[in-house]
Coordinates of C-alpha atoms (C1' of nucleotides) in Angstrom, one line a residue:
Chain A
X20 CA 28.1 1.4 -36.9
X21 CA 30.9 -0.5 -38.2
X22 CA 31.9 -3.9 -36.3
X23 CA 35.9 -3.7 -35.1
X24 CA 38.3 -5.8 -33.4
X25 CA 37.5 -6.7 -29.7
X26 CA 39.0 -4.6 -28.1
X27 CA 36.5 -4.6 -24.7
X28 CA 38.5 -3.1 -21.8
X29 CA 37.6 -6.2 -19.3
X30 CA 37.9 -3.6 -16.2
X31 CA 35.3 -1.0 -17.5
X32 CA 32.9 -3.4 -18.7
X33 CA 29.6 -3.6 -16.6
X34 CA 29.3 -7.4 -18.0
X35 CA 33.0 -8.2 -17.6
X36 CA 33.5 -6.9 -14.5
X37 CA 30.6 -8.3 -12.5
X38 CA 30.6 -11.7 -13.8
X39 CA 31.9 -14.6 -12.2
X40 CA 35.5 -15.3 -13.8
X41 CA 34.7 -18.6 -15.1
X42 CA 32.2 -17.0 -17.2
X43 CA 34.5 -14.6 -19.0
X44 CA 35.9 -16.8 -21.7
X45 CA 32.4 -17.1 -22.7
X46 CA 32.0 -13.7 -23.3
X47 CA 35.1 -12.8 -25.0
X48 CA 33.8 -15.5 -27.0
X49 CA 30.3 -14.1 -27.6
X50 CA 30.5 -10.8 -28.0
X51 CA 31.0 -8.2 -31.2
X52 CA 32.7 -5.2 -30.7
X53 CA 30.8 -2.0 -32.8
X54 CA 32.5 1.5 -33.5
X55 CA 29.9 3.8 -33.2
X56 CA 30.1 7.6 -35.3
X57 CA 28.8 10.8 -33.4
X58 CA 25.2 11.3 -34.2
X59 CA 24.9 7.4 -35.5
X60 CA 21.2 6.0 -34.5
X61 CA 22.0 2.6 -32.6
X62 CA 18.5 1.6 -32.6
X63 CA 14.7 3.2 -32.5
X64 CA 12.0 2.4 -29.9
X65 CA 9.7 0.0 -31.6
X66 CA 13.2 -2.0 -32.9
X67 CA 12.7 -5.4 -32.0
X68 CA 15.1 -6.6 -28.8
X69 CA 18.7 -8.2 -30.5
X70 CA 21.1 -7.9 -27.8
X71 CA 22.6 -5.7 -25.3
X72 CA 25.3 -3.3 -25.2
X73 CA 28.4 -2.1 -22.8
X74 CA 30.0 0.7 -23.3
X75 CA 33.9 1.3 -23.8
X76 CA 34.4 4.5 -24.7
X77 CA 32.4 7.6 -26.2
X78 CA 28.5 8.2 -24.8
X79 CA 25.6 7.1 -25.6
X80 CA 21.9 8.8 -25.3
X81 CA 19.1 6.6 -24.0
X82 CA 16.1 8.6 -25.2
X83 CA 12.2 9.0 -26.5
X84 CA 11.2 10.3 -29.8
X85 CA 8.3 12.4 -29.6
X86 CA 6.4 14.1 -32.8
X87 CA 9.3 14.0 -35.1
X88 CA 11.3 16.3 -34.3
X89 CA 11.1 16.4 -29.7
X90 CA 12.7 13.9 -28.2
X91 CA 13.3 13.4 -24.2
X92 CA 17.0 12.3 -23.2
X93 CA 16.3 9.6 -20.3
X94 CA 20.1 9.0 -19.7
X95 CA 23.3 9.1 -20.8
X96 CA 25.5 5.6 -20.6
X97 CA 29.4 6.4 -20.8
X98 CA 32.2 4.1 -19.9
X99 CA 31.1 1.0 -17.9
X100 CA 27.5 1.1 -17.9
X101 CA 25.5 -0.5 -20.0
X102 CA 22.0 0.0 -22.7
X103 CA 19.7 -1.7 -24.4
X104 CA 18.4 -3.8 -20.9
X105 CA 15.4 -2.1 -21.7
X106 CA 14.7 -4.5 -24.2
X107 CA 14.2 -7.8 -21.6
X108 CA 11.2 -8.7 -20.5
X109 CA 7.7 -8.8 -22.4
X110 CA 7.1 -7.2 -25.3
X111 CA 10.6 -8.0 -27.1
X112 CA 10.6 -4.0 -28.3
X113 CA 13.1 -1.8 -27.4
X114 CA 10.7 1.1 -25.8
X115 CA 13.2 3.8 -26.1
X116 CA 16.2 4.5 -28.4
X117 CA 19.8 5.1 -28.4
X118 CA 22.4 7.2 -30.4
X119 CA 26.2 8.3 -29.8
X120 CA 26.3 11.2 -28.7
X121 CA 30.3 11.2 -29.1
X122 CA 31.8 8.6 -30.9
X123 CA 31.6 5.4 -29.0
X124 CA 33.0 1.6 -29.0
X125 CA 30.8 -0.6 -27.6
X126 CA 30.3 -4.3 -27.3
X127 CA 27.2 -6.3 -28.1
X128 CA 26.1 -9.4 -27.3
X129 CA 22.7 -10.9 -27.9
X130 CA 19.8 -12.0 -25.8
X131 CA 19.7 -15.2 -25.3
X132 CA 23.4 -14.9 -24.3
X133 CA 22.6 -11.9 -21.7
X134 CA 20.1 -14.1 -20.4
X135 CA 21.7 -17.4 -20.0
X136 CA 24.6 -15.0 -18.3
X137 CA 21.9 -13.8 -15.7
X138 CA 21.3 -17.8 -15.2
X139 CA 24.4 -19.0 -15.0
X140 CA 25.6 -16.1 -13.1
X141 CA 23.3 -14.8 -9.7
X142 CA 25.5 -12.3 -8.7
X143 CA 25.6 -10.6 -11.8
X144 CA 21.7 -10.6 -11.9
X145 CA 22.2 -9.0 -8.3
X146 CA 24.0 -6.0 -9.1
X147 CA 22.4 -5.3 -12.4
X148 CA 19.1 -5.6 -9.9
X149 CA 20.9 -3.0 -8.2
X150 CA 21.9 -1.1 -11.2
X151 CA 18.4 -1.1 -12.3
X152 CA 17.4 0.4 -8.2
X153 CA 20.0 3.1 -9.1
X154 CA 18.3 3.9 -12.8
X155 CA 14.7 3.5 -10.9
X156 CA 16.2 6.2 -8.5
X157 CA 16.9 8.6 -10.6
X158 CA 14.0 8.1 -13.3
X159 CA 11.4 8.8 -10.6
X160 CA 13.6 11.8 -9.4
X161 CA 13.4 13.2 -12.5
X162 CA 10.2 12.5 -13.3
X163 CA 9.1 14.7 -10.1
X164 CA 11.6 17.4 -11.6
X165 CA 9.6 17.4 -15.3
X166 CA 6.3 17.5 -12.6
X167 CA 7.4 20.6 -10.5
X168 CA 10.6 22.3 -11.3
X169 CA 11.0 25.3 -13.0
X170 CA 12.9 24.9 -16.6
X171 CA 15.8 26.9 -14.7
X172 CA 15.8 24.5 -12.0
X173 CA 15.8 21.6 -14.4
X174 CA 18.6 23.3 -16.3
X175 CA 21.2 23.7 -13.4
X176 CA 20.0 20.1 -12.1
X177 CA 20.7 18.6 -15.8
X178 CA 24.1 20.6 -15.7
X179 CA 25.1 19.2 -11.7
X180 CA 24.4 16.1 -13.2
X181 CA 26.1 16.0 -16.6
X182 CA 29.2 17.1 -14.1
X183 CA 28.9 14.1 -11.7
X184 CA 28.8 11.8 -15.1
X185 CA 31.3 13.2 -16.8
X186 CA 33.7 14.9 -14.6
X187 CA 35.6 18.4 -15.9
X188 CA 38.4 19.0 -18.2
X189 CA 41.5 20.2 -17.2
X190 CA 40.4 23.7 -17.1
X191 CA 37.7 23.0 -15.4
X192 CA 34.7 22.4 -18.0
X193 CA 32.3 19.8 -18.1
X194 CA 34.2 17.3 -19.8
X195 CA 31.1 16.3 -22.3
X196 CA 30.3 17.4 -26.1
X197 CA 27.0 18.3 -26.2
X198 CA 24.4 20.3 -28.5
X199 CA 22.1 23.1 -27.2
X200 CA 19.7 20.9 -28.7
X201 CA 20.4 17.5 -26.5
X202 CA 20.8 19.9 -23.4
X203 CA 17.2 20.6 -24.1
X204 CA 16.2 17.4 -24.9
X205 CA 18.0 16.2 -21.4
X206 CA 16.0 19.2 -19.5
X207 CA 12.8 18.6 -21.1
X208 CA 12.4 21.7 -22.4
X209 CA 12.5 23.5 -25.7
X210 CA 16.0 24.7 -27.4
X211 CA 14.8 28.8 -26.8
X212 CA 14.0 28.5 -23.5
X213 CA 16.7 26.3 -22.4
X214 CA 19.2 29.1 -23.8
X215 CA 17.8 31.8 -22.7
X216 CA 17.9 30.4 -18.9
X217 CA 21.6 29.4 -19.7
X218 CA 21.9 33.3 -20.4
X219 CA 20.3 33.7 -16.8
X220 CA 23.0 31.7 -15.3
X221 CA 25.6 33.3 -16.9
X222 CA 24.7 36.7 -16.0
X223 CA 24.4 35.1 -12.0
X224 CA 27.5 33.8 -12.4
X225 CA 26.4 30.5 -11.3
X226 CA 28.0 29.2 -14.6
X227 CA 30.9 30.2 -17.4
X228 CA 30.9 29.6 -21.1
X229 CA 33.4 29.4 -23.4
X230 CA 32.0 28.7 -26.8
X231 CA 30.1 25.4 -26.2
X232 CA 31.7 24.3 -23.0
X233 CA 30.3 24.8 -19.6
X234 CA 31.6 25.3 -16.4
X235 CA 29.7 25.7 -12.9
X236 CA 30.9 28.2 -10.9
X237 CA 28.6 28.0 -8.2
X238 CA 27.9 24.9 -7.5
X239 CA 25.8 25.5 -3.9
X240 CA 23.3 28.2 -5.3
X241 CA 23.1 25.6 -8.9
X242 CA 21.5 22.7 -6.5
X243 CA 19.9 25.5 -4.3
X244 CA 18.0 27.0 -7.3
X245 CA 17.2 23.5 -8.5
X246 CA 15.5 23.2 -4.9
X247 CA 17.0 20.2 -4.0
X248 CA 16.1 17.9 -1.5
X249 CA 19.4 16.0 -1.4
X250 CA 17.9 12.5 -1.2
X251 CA 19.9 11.4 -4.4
Chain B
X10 CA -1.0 0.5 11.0
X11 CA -1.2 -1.6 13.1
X12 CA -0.1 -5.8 13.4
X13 CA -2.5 -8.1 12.9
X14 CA -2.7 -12.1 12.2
X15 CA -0.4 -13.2 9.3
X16 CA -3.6 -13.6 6.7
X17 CA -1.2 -13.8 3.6
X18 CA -2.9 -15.1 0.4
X19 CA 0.1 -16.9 -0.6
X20 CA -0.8 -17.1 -4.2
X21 CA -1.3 -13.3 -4.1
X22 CA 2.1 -12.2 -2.8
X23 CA 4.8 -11.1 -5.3
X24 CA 7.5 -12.4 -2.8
X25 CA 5.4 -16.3 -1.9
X26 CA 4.7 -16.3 -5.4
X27 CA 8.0 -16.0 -6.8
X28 CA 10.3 -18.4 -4.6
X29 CA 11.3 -21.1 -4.4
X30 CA 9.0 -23.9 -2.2
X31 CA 11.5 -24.7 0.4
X32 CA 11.9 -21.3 1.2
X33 CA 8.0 -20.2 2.2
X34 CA 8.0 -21.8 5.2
X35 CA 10.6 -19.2 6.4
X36 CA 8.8 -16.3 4.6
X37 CA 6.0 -17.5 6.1
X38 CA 8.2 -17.7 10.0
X39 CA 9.5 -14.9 9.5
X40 CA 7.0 -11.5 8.0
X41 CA 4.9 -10.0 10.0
X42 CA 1.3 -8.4 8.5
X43 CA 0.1 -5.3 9.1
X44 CA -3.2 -3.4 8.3
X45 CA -2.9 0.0 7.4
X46 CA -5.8 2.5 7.3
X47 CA -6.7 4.8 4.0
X48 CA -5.0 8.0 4.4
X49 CA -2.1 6.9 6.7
X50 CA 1.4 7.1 5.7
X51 CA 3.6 3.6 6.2
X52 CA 6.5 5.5 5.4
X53 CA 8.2 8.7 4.0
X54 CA 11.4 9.9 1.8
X55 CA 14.6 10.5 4.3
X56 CA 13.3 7.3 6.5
X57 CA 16.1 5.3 7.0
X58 CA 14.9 2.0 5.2
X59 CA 13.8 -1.4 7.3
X60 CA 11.9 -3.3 4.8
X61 CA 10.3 -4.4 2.0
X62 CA 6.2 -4.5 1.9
X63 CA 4.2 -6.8 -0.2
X64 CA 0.4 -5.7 -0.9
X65 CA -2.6 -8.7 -0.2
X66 CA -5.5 -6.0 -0.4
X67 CA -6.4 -2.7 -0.7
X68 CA -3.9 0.1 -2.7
X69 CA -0.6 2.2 -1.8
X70 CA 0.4 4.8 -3.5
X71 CA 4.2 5.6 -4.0
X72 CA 5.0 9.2 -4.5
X73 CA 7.6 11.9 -4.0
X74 CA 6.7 14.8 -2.5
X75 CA 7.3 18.7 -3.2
X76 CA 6.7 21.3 -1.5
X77 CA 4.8 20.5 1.7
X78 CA 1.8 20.7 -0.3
X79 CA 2.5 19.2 -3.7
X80 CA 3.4 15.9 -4.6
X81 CA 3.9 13.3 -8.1
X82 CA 2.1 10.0 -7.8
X83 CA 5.0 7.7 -8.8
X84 CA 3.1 4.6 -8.8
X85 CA 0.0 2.5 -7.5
X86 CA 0.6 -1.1 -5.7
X87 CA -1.8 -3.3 -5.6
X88 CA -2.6 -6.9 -4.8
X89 CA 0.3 -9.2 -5.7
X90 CA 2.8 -6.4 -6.3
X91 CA 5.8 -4.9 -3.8
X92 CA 6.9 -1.2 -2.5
X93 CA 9.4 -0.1 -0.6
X94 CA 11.9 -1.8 -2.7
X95 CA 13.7 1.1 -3.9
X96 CA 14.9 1.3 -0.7
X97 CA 17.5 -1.6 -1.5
X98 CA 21.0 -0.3 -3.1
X99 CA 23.3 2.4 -2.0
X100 CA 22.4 5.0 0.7
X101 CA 19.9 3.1 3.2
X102 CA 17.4 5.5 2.9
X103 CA 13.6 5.3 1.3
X104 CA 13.4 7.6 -1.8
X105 CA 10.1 8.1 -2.1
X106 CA 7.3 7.7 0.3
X107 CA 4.0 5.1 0.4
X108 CA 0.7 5.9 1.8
X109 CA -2.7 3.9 2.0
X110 CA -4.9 5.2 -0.6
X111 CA -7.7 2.5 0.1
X112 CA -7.4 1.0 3.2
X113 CA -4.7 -1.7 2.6
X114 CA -3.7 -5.4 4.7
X115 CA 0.5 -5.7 3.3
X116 CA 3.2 -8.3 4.2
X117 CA 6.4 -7.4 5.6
X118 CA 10.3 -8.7 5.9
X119 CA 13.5 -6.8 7.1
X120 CA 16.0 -5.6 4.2
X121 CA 17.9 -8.5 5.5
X122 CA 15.4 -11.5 5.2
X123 CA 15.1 -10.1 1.9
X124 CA 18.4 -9.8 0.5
X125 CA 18.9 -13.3 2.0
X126 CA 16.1 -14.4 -0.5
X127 CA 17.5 -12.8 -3.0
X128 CA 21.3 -14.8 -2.3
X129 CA 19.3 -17.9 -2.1
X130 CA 16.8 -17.7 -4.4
X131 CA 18.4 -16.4 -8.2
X132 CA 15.1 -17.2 -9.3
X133 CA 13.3 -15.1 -7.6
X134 CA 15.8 -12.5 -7.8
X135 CA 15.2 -12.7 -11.6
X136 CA 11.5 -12.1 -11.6
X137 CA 12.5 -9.4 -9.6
X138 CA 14.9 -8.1 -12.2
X139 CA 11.9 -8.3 -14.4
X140 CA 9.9 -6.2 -12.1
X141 CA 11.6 -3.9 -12.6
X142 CA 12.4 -3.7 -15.8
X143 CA 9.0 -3.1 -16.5
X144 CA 8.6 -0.2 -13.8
X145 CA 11.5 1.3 -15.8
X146 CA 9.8 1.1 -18.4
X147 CA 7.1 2.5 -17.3
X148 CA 9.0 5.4 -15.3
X149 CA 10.1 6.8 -18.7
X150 CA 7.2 6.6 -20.8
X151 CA 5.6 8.5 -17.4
X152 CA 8.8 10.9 -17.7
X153 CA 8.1 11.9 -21.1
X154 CA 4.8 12.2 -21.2
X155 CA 5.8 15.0 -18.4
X156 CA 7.8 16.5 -20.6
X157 CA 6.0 17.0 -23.4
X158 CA 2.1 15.8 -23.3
X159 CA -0.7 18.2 -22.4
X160 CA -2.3 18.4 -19.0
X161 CA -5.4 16.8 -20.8
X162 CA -3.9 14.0 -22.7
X163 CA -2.1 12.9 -19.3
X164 CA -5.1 12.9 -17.4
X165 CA -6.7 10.8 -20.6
X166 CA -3.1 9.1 -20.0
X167 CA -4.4 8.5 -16.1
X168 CA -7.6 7.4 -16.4
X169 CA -6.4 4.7 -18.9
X170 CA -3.6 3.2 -16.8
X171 CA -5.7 3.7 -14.0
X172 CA -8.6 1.3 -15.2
X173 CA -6.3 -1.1 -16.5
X174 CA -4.4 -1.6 -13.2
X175 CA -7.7 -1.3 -11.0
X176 CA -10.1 -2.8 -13.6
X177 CA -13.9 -1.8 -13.1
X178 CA -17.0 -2.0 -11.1
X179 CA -19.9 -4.3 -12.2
X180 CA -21.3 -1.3 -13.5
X181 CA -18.3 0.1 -15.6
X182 CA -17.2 2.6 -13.5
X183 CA -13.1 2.6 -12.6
X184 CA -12.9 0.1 -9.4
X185 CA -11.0 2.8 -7.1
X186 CA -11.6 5.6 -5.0
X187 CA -9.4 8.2 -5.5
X188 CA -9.9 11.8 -4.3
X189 CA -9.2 14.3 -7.3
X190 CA -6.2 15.6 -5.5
X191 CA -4.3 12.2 -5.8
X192 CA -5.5 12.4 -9.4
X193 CA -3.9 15.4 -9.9
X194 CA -0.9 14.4 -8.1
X195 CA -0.8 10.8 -10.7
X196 CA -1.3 13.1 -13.6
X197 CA 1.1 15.6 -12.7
X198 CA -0.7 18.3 -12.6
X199 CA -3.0 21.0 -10.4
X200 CA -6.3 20.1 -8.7
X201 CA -8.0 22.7 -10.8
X202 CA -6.1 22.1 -14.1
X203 CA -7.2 18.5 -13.9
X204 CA -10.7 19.4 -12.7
X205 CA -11.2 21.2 -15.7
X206 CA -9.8 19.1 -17.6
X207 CA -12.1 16.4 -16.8
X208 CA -15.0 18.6 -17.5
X209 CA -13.5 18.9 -21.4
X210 CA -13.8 15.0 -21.1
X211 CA -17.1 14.9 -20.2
X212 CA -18.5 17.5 -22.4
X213 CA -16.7 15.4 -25.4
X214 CA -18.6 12.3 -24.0
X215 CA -15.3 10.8 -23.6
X216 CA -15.7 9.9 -20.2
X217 CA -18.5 9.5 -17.7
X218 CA -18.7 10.6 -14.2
X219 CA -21.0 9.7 -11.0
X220 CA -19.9 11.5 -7.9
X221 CA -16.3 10.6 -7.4
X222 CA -16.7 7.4 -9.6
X223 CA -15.6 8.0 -13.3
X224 CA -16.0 5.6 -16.5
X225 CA -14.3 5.5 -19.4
X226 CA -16.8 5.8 -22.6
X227 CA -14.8 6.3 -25.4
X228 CA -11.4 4.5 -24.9
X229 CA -9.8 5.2 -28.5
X230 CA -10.7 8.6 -28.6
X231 CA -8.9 8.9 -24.9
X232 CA -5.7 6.7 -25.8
X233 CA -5.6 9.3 -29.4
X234 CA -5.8 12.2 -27.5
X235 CA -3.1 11.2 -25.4
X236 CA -1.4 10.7 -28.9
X237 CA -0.1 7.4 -27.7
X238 CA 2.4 5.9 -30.1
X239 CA 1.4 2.5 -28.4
X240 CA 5.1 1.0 -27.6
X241 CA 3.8 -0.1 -24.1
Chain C
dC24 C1' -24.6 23.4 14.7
dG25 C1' -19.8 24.4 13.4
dG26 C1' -15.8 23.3 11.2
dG27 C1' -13.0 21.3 8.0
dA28 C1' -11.9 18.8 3.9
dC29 C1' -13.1 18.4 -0.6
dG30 C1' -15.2 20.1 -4.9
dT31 C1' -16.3 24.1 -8.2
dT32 C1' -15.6 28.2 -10.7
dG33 C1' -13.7 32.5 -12.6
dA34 C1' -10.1 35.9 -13.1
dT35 C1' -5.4 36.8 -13.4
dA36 C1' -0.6 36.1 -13.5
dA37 C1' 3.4 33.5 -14.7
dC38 C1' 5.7 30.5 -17.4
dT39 C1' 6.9 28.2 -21.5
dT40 C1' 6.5 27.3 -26.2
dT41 C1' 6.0 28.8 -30.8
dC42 C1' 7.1 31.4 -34.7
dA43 C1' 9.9 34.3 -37.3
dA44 C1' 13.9 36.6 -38.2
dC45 C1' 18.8 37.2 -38.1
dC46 C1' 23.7 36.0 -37.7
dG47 C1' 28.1 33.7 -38.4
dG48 C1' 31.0 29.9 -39.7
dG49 C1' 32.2 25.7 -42.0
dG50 C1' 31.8 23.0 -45.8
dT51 C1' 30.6 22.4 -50.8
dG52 C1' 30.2 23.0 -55.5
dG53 C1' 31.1 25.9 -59.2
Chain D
dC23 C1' 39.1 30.9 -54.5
dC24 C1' 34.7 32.6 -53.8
dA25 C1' 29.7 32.6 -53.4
dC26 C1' 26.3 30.2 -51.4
dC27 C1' 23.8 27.4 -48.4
dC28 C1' 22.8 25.1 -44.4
dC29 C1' 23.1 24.4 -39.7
dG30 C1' 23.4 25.7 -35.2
dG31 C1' 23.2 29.5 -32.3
dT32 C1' 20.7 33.9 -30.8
dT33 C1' 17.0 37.1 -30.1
dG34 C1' 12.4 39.3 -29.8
dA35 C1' 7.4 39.2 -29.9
dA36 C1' 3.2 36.9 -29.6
dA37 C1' 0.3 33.1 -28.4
dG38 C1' -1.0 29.4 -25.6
dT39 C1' -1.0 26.7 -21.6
dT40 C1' -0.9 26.0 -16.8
dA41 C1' -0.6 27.6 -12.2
dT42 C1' -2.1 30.6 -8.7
dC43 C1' -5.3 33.1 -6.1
dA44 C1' -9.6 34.0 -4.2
dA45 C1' -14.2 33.0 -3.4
dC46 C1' -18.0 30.1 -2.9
dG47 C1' -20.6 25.7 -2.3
dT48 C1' -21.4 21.2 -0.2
dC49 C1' -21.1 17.3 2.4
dC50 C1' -19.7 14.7 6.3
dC51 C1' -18.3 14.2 10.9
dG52 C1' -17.8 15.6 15.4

DNA sequence: CGGGACGTTGATAACTTTCAACCGGGGTGG
DNA sequence: CCACCCCGGTTGAAAGTTATCAACGTCCCG
């Protein structure tokens, strides 16, 4: 995690681009700009709360440790979204933690700032009220896949939605780098079983691999296996 | 649910509570109350949204259903709290549904009185923000306790977050009358899985039951078993 | 008195994890 | 340059957990 030039992309900045123009100086002011290596640990739940982060470039995994070596991927935050926001609010603990998952430049900026911003600024409190709806959304959607879906059905509902993140490649693969192991971790399953319903997929047809890339093929019968109740 | 007198505890009400003083006297104009008997629905996943409610007495559970005959317990609200607010944000429509679990007297104001409060009131808007920072908070340590805690150490998981939210009887017994099934829907689990896992509970002496009515003896053992690394 | 909802229990089936072993490739140190 | 090692991927078998099914009991309400 080694601190860089600014070099913050105003337009795909969730604090830049919602804040009230006036305020923008400030910011540029404010904020550090950190370079972020593949696999590097941001922070750990149970960090105390320093600041927040936006992200430029790369992605980011928002996720809870569990025994040592499980851990549960809540989300992934990629270009224009933001992490850390966990951290406001009692407790001044980060309750979950964050790593790149491909190298990443972010931008920082602490508390205190990020909360006189929400002060000064009501309609950026507004739409990261809505961002928060949006996260809230899809937390409790998940959290009634982990309940009742099948680990199949959570596999082709965590590769739909990896898709809708991150878009496809030019050949038309799910433009992410990702281990068999987060996959897992983002399914909430186990690395084994996780593979060997990837396997099942493959041998549908529903999906194509071509060495760790993945590409859906059937998109319909993905989100029909996965059940789905299209309220997104 | 019916309409009945506006008999809003203002000091109880998330919404009174949290504004601004020039701006209860329209609250106050404006919601309507209604009374809404235990068991009944006040409104379900695909309804187009209309409001937001505010709870004064009695308890609402939010859930998402599955199935036709399974369902997760997302959430309880209770006095002073709010549902229905995930209704706000993109796509108009509630997802996830409410129901009276004890019979339950809530306030309620159009999507539009309340994203007027909201423009006029940033203060309000940021104890909202707050809000729901901690429900997200509490969302993910639900969603990976899903994912990887027992059936046993989330019921232990249950009963805990259920006393604390609902406190207890004069004589120590968990002040709310749920039937097992909504247990078992809050846990995440089966009716019978839970059942027996509350017999493991009792036989350990861990917890205590009287007909419906359970009581937590042995709250350290309970919060170990559900191998809580405490980061609340 | 009958019916239905809820509670209780056991047997069985299905699913998922766990463990253990193997493979292949990339990087490292000798 | 090569042998080795380690990591990530792959596979099979066994064990453990949880859901499902079926049956029965009980209480309350109509």
């Amino acid at each position: 995690m080694k601190r860089i030039q600014n070099i913050c992309a105003v337009d795909s900045c969730f604090l830049c681009n919602n804040c009230l123009d006036e305020w923008k100086p400030a910011i540029l002011a404010h904020k550090t700009t950190y370079k972020i290596k593949k696999g590097e640990i941001i922070f750990k739940e149970g960090d105390p709360v320093t600041g927040i982060y936006f992200v430029n470039s790369g992605s980011v995994k928002v996720y809870k440790k569990w025994d040592k070596d499980k851990e549960l991927i809540v989300r992934f935050a990629r270009q224009g979204s933001l992490f850390g926001h966990r951290g406001l609010g009692i407790g001044g603990i980060y309750p979950i933690s964050a790593a790149a998952v491909e190298t990443a430049v972010v931008c920082y900026v602490d508390v205190a700032f990020f909360e006189a911003s929400l002060k000064v600024n009501p309609d950026f409190t507004y739409k990261l009220l809505m961002f928060l709806t949006e996260e809230l959304k899809q937390s409790e959607r998940k959290m009634r896949n982990l309940a009742h879906m099948s680990v199949k059905g959570r596999v082709a509902e965590a590769l739909i939605s990896l898709q809708n993140q991150f878009g496809i490649t030019d050949d038309g693969f799910i433009n992410i780098d990702l281990s068999r192991q987060d996959l897992a971790s983002y399914a909430g399953a186990t690395y084994e079983t996780v593979f060997r319903m990837m396997n099942e997929l493959v041998s549908e047809k529903l999906i194509g691999l071509s060495g760790k890339s993945i590409r859906l093929i059937h998109h319909n019968k993905l989100l029909k296996l996965a059940q789905d109740v299209v309220f997104l």
